[in-house]
PDB file of C-alpha atoms in Angstrom:
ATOM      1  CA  UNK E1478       0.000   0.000   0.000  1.00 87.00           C
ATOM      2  CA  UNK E1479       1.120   3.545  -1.235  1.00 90.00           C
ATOM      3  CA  UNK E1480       0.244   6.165   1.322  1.00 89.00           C
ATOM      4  CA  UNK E1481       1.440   8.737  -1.949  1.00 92.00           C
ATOM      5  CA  UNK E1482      -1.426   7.142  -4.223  1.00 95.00           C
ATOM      6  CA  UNK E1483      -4.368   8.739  -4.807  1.00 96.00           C
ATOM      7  CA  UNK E1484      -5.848   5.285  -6.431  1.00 96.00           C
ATOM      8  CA  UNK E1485      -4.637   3.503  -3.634  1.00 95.00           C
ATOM      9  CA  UNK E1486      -6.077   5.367  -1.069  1.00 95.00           C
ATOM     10  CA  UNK E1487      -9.639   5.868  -2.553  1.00 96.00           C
ATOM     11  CA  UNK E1488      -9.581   1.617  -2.533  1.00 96.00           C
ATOM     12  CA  UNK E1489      -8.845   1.086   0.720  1.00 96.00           C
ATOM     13  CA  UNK E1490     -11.247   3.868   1.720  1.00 96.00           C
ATOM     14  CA  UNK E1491     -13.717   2.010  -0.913  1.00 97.00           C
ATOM     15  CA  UNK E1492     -13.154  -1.126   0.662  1.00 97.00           C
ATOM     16  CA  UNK E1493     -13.311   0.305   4.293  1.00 97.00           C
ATOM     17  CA  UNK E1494     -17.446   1.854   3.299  1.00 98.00           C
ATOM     18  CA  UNK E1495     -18.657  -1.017   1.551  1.00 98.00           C
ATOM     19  CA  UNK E1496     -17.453  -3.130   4.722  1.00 98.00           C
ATOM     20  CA  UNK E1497     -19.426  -0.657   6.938  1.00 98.00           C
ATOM     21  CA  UNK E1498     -22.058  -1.261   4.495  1.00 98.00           C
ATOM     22  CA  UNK E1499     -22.267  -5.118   5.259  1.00 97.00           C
ATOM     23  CA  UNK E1500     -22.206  -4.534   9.043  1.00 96.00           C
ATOM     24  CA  UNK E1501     -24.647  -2.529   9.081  1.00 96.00           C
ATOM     25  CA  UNK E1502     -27.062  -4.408   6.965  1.00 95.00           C
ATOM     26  CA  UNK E1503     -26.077  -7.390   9.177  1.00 95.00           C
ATOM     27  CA  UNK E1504     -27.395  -5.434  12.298  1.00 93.00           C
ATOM     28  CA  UNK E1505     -30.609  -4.739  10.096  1.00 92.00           C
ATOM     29  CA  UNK E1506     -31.434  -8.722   9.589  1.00 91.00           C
ATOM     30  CA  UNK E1507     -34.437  -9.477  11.529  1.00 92.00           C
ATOM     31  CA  UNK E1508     -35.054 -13.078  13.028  1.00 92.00           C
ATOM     32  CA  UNK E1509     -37.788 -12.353  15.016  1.00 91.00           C
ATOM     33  CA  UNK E1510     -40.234 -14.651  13.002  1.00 93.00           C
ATOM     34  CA  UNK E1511     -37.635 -17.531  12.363  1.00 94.00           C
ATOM     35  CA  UNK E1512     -37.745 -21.284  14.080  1.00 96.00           C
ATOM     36  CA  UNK E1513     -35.577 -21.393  17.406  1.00 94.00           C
ATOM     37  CA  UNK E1514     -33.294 -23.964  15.624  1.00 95.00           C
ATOM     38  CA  UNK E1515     -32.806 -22.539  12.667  1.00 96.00           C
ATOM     39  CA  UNK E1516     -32.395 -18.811  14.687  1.00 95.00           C
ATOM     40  CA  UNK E1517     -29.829 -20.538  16.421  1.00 95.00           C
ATOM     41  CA  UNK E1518     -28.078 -21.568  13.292  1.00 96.00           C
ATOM     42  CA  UNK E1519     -28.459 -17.671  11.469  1.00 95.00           C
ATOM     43  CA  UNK E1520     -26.984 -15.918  14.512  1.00 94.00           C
ATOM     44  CA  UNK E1521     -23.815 -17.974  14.555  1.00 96.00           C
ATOM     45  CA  UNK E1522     -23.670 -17.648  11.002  1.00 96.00           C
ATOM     46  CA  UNK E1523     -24.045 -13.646  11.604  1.00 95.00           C
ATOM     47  CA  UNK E1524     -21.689 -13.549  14.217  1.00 95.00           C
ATOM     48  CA  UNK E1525     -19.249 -15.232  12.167  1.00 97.00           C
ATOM     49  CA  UNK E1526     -19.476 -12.971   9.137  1.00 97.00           C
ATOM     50  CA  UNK E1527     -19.209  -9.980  11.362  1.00 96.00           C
ATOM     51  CA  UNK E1528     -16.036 -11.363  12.613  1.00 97.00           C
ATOM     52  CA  UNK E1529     -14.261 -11.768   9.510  1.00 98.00           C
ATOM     53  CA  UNK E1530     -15.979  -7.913   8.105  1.00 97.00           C
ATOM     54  CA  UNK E1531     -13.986  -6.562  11.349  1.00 97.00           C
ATOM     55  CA  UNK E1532     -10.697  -8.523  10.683  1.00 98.00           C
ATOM     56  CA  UNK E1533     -10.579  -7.226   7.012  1.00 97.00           C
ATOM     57  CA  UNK E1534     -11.427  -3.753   8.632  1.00 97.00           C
ATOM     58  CA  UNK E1535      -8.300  -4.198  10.954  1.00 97.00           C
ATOM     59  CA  UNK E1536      -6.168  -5.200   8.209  1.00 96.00           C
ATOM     60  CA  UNK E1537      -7.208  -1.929   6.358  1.00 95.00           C
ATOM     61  CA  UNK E1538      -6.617   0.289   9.197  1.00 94.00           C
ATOM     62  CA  UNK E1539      -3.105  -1.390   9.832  1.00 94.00           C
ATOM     63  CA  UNK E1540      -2.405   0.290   5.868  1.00 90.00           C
ATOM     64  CA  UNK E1541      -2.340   3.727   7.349  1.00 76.00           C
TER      65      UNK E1541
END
C-alpha cells in the first residue's frame, strides 16, 4: 500500500465503506419470526461474518 497514491487510497477507503455497508445491513437482519433452531443456526452464522468484516477492517486500518 502507497500512502502517496491517490488510487490507492480511494480503494482502501472504498473497501473500508462497503465493509461498513455489510455490518450494518447485518445489524438490520431481523429473526424475530424464524424457528428457534434454525435462529440458532443464522446468529452464529451472523456472528461469524461480522467477525471476519472486522478482521478485514483491521487489516485496512493497519495500511495507514
Amino acid at each position: 500500500f502507497n500512502k502517496e497514491n491517490e488510487k490507492e487510497i480511494y480503494e482502501r477507503n472504498y473497501c473500508n465503506e462497503m465493509l461498513l455497508k455489510l455490518l450494518i445491513e447485518l445489524d438490520g437482519v431481523d429473526l424475530v419470526d424464524v424457528e428457534p433452531e434454525r435462529k440458532k443456526v443464522l446468529k452464529q452464522k451472523r456472528k461469524d461474518i461480522i467477525k471476519i468484516i472486522q478482521a478485514e477492517l483491521k487489516a485496512l486500518d493497519a495500511l495507514n
